[in-house]
mmCIF file of C-alpha atoms in Angstrom:
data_model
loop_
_atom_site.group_PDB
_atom_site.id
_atom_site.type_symbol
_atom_site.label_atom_id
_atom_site.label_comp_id
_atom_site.label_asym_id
_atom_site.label_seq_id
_atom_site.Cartn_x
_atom_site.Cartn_y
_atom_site.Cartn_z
ATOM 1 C CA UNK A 1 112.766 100.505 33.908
ATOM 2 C CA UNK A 2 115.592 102.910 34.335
ATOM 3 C CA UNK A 3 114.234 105.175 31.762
ATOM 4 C CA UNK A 4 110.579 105.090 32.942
ATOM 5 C CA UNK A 5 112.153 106.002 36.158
ATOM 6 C CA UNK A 6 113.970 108.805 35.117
ATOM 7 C CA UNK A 7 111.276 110.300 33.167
ATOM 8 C CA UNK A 8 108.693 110.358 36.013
ATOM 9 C CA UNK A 9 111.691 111.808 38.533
ATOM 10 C CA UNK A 10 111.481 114.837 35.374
ATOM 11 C CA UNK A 11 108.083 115.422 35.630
ATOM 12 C CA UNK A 12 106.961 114.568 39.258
ATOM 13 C CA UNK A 13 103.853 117.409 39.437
ATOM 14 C CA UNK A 14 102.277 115.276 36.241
ATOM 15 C CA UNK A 15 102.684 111.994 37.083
ATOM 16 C CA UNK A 16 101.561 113.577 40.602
ATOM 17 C CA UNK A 17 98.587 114.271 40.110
ATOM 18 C CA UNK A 18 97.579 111.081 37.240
ATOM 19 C CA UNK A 19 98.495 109.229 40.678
ATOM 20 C CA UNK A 20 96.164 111.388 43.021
ATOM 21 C CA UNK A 21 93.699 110.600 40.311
ATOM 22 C CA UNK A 22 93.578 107.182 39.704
ATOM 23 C CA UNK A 23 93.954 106.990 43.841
ATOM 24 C CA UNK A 24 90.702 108.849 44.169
ATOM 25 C CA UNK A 25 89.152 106.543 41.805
ATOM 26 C CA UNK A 26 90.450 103.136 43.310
ATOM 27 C CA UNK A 27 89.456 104.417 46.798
ATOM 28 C CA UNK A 28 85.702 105.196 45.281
ATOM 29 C CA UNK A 29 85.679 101.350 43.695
ATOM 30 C CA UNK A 30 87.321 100.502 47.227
ATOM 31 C CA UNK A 31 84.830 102.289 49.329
ATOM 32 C CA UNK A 32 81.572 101.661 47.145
ATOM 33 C CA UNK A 33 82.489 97.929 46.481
ATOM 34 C CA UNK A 34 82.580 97.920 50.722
ATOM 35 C CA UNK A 35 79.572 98.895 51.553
ATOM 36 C CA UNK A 36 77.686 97.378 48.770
ATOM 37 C CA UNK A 37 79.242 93.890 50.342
ATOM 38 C CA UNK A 38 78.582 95.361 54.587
ATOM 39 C CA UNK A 39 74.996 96.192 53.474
ATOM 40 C CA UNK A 40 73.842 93.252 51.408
ATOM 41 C CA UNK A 41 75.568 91.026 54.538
ATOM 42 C CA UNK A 42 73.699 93.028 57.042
ATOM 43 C CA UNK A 43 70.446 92.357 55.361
ATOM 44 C CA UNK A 44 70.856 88.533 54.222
ATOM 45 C CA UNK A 45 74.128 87.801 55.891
ATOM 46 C CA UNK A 46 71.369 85.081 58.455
ATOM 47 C CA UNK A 47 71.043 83.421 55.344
ATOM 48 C CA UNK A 48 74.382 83.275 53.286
ATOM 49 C CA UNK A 49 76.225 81.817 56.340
ATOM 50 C CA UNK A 50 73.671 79.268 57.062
ATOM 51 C CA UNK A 51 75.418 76.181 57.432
ATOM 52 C CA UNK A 52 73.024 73.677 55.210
ATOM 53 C CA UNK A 53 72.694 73.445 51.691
ATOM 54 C CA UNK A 54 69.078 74.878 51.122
ATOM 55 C CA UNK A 55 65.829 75.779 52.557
ATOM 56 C CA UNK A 56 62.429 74.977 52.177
ATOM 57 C CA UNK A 57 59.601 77.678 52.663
ATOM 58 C CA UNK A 58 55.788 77.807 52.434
ATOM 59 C CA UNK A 59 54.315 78.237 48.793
ATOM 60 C CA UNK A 60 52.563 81.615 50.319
ATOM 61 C CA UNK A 61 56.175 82.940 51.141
ATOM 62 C CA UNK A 62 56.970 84.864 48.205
ATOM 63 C CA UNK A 63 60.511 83.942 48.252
ATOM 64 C CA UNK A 64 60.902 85.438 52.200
ATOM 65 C CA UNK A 65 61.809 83.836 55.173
ATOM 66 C CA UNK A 66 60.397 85.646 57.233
ATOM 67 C CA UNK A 67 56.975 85.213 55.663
ATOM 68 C CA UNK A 68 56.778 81.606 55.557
ATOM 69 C CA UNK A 69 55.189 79.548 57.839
ATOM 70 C CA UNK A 70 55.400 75.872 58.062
ATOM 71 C CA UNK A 71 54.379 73.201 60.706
ATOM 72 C CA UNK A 72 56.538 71.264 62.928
ATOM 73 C CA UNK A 73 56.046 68.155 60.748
ATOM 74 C CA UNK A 74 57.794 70.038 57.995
ATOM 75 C CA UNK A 75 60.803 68.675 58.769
ATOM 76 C CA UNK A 76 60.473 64.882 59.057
ATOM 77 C CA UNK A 77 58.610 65.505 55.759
ATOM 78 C CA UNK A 78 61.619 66.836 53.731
ATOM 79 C CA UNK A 79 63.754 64.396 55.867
ATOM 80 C CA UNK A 80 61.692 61.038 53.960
ATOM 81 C CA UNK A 81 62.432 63.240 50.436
ATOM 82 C CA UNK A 82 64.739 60.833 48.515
ATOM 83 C CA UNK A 83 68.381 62.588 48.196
ATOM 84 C CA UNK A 84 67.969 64.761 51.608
ATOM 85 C CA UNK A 85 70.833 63.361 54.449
ATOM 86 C CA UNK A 86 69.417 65.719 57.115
ATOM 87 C CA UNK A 87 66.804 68.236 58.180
ATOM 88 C CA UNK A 88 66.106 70.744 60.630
ATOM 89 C CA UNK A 89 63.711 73.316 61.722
ATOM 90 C CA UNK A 90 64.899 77.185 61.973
ATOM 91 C CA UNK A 91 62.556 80.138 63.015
ATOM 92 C CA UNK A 92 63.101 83.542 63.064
ATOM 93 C CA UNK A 93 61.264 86.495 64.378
ATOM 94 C CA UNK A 94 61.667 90.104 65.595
ATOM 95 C CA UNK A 95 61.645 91.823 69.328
ATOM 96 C CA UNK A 96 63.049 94.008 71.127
ATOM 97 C CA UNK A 97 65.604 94.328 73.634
ATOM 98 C CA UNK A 98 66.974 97.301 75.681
ATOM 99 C CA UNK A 99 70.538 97.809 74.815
ATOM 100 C CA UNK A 100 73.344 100.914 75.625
ATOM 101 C CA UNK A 101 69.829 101.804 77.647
ATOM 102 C CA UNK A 102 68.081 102.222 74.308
ATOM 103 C CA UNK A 103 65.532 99.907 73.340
ATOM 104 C CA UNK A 104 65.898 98.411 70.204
ATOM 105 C CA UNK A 105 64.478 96.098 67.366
ATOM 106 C CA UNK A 106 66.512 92.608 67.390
ATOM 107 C CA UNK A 107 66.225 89.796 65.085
ATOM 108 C CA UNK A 108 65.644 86.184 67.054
ATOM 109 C CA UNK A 109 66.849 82.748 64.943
ATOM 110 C CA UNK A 110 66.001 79.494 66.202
ATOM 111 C CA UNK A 111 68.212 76.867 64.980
ATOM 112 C CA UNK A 112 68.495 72.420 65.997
ATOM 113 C CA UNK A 113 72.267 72.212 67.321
ATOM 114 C CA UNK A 114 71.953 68.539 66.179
ATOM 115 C CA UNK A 115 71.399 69.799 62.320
ATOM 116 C CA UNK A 116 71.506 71.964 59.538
ATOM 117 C CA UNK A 117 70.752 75.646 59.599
ATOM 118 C CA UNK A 118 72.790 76.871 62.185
ATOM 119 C CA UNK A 119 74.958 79.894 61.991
ATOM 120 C CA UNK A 120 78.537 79.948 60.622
ATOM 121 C CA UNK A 121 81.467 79.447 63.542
ATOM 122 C CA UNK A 122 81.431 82.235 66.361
ATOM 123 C CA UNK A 123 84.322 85.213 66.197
ATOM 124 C CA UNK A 124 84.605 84.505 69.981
ATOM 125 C CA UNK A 125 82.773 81.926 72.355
ATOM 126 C CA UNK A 126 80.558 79.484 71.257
ATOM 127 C CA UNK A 127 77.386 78.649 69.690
ATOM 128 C CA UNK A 128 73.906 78.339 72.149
ATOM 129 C CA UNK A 129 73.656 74.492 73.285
ATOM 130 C CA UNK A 130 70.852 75.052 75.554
ATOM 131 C CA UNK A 131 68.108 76.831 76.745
ATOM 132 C CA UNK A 132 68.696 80.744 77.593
ATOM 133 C CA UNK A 133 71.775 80.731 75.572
ATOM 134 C CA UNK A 134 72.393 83.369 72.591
ATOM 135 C CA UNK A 135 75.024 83.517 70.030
ATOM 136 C CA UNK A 136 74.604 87.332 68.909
ATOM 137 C CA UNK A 137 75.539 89.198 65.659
ATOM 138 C CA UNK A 138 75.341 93.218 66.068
ATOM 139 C CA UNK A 139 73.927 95.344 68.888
ATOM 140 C CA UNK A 140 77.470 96.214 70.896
ATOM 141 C CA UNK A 141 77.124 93.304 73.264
ATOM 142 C CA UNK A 142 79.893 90.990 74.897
ATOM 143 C CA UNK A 143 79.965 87.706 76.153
ATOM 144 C CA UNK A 144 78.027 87.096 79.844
ATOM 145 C CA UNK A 145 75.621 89.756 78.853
ATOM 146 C CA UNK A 146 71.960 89.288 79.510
ATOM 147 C CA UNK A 147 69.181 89.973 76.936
ATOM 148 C CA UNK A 148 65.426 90.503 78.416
ATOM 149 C CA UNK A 149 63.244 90.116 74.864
ATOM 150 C CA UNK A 150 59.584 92.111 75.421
ATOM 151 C CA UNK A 151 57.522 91.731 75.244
ATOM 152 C CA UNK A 152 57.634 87.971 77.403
ATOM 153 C CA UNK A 153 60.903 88.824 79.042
ATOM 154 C CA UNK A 154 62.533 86.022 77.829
ATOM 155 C CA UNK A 155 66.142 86.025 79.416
ATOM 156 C CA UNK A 156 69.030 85.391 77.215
ATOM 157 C CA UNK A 157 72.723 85.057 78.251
ATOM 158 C CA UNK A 158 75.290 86.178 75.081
ATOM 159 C CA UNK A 159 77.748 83.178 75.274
ATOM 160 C CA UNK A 160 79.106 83.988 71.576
ATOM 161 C CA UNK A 161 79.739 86.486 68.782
ATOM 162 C CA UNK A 162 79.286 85.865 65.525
ATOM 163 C CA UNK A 163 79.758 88.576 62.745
ATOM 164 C CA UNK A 164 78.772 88.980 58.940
ATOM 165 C CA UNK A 165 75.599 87.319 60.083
ATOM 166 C CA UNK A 166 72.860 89.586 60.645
ATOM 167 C CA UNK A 167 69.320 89.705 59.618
ATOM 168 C CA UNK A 168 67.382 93.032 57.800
ATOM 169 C CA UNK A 169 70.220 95.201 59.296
ATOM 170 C CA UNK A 170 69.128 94.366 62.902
ATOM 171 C CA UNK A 171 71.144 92.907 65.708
ATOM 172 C CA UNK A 172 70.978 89.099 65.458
ATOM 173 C CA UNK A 173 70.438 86.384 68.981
ATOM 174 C CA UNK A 174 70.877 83.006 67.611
ATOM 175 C CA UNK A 175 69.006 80.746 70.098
ATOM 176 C CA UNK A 176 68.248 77.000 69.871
ATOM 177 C CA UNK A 177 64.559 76.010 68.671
ATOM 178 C CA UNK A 178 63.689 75.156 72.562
ATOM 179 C CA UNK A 179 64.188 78.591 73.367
ATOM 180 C CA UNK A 180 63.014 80.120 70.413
ATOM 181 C CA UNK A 181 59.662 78.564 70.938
ATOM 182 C CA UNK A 182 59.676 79.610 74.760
ATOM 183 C CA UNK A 183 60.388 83.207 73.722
ATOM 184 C CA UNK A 184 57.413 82.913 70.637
ATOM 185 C CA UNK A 185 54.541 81.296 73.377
ATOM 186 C CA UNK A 186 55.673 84.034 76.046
ATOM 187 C CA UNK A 187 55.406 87.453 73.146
ATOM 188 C CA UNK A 188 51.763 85.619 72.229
ATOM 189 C CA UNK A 189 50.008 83.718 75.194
ATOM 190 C CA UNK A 190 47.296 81.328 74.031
ATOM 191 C CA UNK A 191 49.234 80.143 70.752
ATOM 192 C CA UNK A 192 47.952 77.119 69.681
ATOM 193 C CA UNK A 193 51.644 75.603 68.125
ATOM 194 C CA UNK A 194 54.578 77.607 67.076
ATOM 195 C CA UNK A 195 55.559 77.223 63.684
ATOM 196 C CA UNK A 196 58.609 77.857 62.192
ATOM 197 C CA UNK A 197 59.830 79.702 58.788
ATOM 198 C CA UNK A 198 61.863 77.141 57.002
ATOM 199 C CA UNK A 199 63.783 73.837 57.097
ATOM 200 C CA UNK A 200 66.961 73.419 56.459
ATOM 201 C CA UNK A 201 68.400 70.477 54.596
ATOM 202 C CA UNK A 202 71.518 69.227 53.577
ATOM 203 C CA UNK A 203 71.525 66.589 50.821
ATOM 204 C CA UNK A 204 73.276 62.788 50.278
ATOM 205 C CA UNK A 205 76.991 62.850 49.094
ATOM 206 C CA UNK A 206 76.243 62.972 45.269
ATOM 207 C CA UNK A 207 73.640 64.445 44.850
ATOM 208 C CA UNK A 208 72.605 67.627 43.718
ATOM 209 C CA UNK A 209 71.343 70.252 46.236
ATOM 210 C CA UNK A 210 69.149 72.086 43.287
ATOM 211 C CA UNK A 211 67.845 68.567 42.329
ATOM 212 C CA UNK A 212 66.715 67.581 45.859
ATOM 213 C CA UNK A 213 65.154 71.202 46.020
ATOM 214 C CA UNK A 214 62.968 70.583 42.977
ATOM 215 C CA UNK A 215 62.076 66.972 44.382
ATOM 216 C CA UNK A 216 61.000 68.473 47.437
ATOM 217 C CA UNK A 217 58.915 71.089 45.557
ATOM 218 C CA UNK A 218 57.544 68.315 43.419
ATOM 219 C CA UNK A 219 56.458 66.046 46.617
ATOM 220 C CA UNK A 220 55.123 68.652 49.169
ATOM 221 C CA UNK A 221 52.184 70.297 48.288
ATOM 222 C CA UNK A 222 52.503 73.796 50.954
ATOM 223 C CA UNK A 223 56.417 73.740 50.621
ATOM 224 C CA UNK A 224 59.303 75.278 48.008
ATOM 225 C CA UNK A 225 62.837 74.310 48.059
ATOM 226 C CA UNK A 226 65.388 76.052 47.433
ATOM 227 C CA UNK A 227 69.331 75.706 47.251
ATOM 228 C CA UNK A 228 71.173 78.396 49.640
ATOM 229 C CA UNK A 229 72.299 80.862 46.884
ATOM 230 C CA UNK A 230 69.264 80.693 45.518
ATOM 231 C CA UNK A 231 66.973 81.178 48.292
ATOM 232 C CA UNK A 232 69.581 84.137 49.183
ATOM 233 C CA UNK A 233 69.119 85.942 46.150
ATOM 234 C CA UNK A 234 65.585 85.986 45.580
ATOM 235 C CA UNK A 235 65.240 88.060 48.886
ATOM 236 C CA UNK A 236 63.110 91.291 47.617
ATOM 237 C CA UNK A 237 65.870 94.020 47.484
ATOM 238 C CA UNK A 238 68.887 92.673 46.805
ATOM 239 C CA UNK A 239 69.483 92.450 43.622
ATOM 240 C CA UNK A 240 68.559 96.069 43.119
ATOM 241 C CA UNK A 241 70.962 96.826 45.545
ATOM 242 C CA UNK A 242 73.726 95.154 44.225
ATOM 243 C CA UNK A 243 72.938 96.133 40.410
ATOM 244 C CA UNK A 244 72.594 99.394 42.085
ATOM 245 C CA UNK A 245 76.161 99.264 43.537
ATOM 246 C CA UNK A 246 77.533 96.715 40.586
ATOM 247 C CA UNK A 247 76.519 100.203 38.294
ATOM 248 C CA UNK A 248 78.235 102.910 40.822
ATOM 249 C CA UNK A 249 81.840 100.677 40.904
ATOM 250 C CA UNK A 250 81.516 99.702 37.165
ATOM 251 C CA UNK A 251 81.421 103.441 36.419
ATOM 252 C CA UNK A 252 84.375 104.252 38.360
ATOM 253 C CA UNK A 253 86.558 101.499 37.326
ATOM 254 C CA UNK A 254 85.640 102.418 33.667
ATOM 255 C CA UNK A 255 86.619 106.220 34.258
ATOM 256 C CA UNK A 256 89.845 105.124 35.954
ATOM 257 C CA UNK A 257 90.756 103.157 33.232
ATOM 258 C CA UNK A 258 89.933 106.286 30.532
ATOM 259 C CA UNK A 259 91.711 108.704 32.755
ATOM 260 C CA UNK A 260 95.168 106.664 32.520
ATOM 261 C CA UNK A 261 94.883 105.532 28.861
ATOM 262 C CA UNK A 262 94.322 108.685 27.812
ATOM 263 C CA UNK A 263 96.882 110.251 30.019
ATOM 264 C CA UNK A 264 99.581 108.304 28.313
ATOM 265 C CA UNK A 265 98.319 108.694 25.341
ATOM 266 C CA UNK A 266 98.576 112.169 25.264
ATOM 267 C CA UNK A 267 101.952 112.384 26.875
ATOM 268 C CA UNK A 268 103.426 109.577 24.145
ATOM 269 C CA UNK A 269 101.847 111.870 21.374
ATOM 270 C CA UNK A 270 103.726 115.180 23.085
ATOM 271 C CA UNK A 271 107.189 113.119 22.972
ATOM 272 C CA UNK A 272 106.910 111.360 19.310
ATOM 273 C CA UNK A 273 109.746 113.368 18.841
ATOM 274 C CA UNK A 274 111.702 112.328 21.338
ATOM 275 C CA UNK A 275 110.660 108.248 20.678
ATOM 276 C CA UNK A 276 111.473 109.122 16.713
ATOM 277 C CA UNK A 277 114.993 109.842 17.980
ATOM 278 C CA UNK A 278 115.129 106.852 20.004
ATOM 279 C CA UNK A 279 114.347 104.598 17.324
ATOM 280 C CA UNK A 280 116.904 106.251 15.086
ATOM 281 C CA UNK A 281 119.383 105.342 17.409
ATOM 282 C CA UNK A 282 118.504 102.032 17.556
ATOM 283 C CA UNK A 283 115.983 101.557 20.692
ATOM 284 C CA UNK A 284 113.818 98.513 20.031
ATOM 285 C CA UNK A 285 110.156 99.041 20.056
ATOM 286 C CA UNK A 286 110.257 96.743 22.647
ATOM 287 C CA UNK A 287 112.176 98.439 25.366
ATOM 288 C CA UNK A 288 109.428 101.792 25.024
ATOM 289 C CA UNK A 289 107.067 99.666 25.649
ATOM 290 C CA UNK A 290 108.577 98.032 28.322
ATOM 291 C CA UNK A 291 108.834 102.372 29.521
ATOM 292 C CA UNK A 292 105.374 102.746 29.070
ATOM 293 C CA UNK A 293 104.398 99.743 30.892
ATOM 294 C CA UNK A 294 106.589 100.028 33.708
ATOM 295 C CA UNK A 295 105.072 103.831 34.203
ATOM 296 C CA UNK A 296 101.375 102.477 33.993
ATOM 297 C CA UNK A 297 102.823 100.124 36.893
ATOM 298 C CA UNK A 298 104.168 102.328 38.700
ATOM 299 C CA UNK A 299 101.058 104.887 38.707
ATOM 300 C CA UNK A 300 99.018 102.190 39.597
ATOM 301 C CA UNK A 301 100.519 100.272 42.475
ATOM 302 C CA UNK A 302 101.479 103.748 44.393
ATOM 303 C CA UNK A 303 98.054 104.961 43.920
ATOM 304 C CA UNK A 304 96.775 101.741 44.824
ATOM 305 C CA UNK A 305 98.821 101.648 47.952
ATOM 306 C CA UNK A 306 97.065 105.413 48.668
ATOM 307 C CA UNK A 307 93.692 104.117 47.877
ATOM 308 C CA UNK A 308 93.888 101.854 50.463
ATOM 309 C CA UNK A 309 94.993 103.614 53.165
ATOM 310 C CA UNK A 310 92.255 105.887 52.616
ATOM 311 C CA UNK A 311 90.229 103.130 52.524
ATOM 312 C CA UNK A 312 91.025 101.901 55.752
ATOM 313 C CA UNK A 313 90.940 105.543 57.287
ATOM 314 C CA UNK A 314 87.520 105.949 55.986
ATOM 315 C CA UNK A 315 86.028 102.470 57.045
ATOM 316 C CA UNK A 316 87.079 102.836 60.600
ATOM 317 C CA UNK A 317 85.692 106.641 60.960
ATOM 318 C CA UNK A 318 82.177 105.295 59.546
ATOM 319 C CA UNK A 319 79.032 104.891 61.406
ATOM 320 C CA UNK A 320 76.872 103.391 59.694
ATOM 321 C CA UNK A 321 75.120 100.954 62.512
ATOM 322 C CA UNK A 322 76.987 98.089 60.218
ATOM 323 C CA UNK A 323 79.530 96.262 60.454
ATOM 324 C CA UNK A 324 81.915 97.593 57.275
ATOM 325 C CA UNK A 325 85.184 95.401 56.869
ATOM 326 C CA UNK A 326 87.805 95.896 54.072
ATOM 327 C CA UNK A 327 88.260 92.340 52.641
ATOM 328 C CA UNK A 328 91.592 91.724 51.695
ATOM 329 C CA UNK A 329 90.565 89.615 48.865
ATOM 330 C CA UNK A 330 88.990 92.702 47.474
ATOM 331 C CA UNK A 331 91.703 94.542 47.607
ATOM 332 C CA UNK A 332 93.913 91.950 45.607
ATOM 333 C CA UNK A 333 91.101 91.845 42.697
ATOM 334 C CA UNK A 334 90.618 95.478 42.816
ATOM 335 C CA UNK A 335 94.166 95.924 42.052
ATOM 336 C CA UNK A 336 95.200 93.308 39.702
ATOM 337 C CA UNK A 337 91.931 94.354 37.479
ATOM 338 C CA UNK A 338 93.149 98.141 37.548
ATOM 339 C CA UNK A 339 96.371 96.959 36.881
ATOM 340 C CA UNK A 340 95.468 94.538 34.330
ATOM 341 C CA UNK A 341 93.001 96.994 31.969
ATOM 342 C CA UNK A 342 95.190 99.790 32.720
ATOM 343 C CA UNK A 343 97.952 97.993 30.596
ATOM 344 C CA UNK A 344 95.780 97.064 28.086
ATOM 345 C CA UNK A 345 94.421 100.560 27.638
ATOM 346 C CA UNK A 346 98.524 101.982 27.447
ATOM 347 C CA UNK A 347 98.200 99.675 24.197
ATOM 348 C CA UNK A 348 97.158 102.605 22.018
ATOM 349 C CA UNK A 349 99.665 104.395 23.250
ATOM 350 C CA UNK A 350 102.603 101.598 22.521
ATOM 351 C CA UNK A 351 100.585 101.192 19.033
ATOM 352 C CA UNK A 352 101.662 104.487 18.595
ATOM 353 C CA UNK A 353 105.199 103.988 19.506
ATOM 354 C CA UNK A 354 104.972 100.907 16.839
ATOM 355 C CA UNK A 355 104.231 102.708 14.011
ATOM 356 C CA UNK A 356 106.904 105.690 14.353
ATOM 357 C CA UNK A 357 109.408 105.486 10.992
ATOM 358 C CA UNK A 358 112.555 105.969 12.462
ATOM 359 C CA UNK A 359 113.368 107.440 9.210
ATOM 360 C CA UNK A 360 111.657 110.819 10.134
ATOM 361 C CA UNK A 361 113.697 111.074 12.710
ATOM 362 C CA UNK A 362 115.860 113.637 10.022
ATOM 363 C CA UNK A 363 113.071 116.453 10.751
ATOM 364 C CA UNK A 364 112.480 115.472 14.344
ATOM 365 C CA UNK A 365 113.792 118.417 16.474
#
């Protein structure tokens, strides 16, 4: 450690700039792996944090929420399917409401307080338990604002917050199904029964929610099940957005991981000399590598430490209309992967330190 120390102290302006580098390129993995994750959970974030443990849509929705339709009686239906513990009704559809003075598109959810579907745990308040009450994702709003959706002008007081929860990128209200159908009969007077998009189910300790989805599929005729995940990532879109992404970061990571192996690569060929010596004296393979290591380590954690700080500087001066957050967890396997394939790529260059005769070391100068 000592010598890897000393070495770098010798030649600050190179190892310098290999850290700038492989900062650069952590902060792009960083940055792109960020909004991939903000983006995806703007558009199906509704869904992921459902709390139940699938769905069940109309054969004619294509996969889509929001273009299935089912009847009331939906849900005592999937309720008498063997394996299902509990059902519930949830409906969604888009309004408008005038917010910061601006009128804008907002996504409604109706969801049974008594069962499954409802949204994950607020950030601050509390879920909707009755009538005129709105737990909102998105949009700017605080708790003991009032909502007017048009058209209908169906009030709504905010009595929560939730976040990584919206819906197609749009301000979320999460309202219970009373007022959900209230604010669906006043947008279209004269509408014979509201329906709703899915039902949500949750399934008997021990069994299997993708086995109860297909037994559900299997015994109503107009309905599909689906577990959570699954209904989540059959949503047109995302998957070309996260291959999309998945391809940008995979990129990066791969050039990051060139850049240093090839770095020390080069600079272990420039001193075979001065390792030839080394060994001629008596160094043990061993303790090079153990140099070489400790420098890829080194590189790596202080760049690391600058990628993230940049990372943090650039996620609170975006404005995207999304929620971004920089998930520590990320951060962690960000790291330890750089960290990890950066070692294994200074292998060639500790191979090369392996196979130095220290008998040579008469003509090394």
């Amino acid at each position: 450690m000592s010598l890897a120390a000393k070495e770098i102290n010798r030649a600050k302006l190179r190892f310098g700039l290999l850290t700038g580098a492989v900062s650069l390129l952590v902060f792009l993995v960083l940055l792109l792996s960020t909004l991939s994750q903000a983006l995806v959970s703007s558009l199906v974030g509704a869904l992921e944090n459902l709390q139940t443990q699938g769905v069940v849509y109309a054969t004619s929705a294509r996969d889509n929420i929001v273009a299935s339709r089912l009847p009331a009686a939906t849900v005592e239906e999937v309720a008498a399917v063997p394996g299902v513990a509990a059902a519930a009704g949830v409906g969604t559809f888009t309004s408008n409401t005038t917010l910061d003075g601006v009128l804008t598109e907002v996504q409604v959810f109706g969801f049974s307080p008594e069962g499954p579907g409802g949204p994950t745990t607020v950030s601050a308040g509390r879920l909707p338990t009755q009538p005129g009450e709105a737990a909102v994702d998105g949009g700017g709003v605080a708790i003991g604002d009032t909502l007017t959706l048009t058209p209908g002008e169906t009030t709504l007081t905010v009595v929560g917050l939730i976040r990584g929860a919206q819906f197609n990128a749009l301000p979320t209200a999460y309202v219970d199904l009373v007022t959900y159908e209230q604010a669906v009969q006043a947008a279209n007077p004269g509408l014979p029964f509201v329906p709703i998009n899915a039902v949500a189910f949750d399934v008997a300790p021990g069994q299997d929610p993708a086995t109860v989805a297909d037994a559900i599929t299997a015994t109503l005729p107009n309905a599909v099940g689906y577990t959570l995940d699954n209904a989540v990532s059959l949503i047109p879109g995302i998957e070309s957005i996260s291959q999309s992404f998945g391809i940008l970061v995979g990129l990066t990571f791969i050039i990051g991981i060139v850049v240093i192996g090839f770095f020390f690569l080069i600079l272990t060929v420039q001193k075979m000399r001065a390792y030839t010596l080394l060994r001629a004296i008596g160094t043990p393979t061993r303790s090079l590598a153990t140099t070489v290591a400790a420098q890829i380590t080194i590189v790596v954690i202080v760049a690391s430490l600058l990628a993230v700080a940049l990372t943090l500087l650039a996620v609170q001066g975006l404005n995207t209309g999304i929620p971004v957050t920089l998930d520590p967890a990320l951060i962690i396997t960000t790291v330890v992967a750089v960290l990890a394939f950066s070692l294994l790529a200074g292998l060639l260059s500790i191979r090369r330190i392996a196979r130095i005769d220290p008998a040579t070391a008469v003509g090394a100068r």
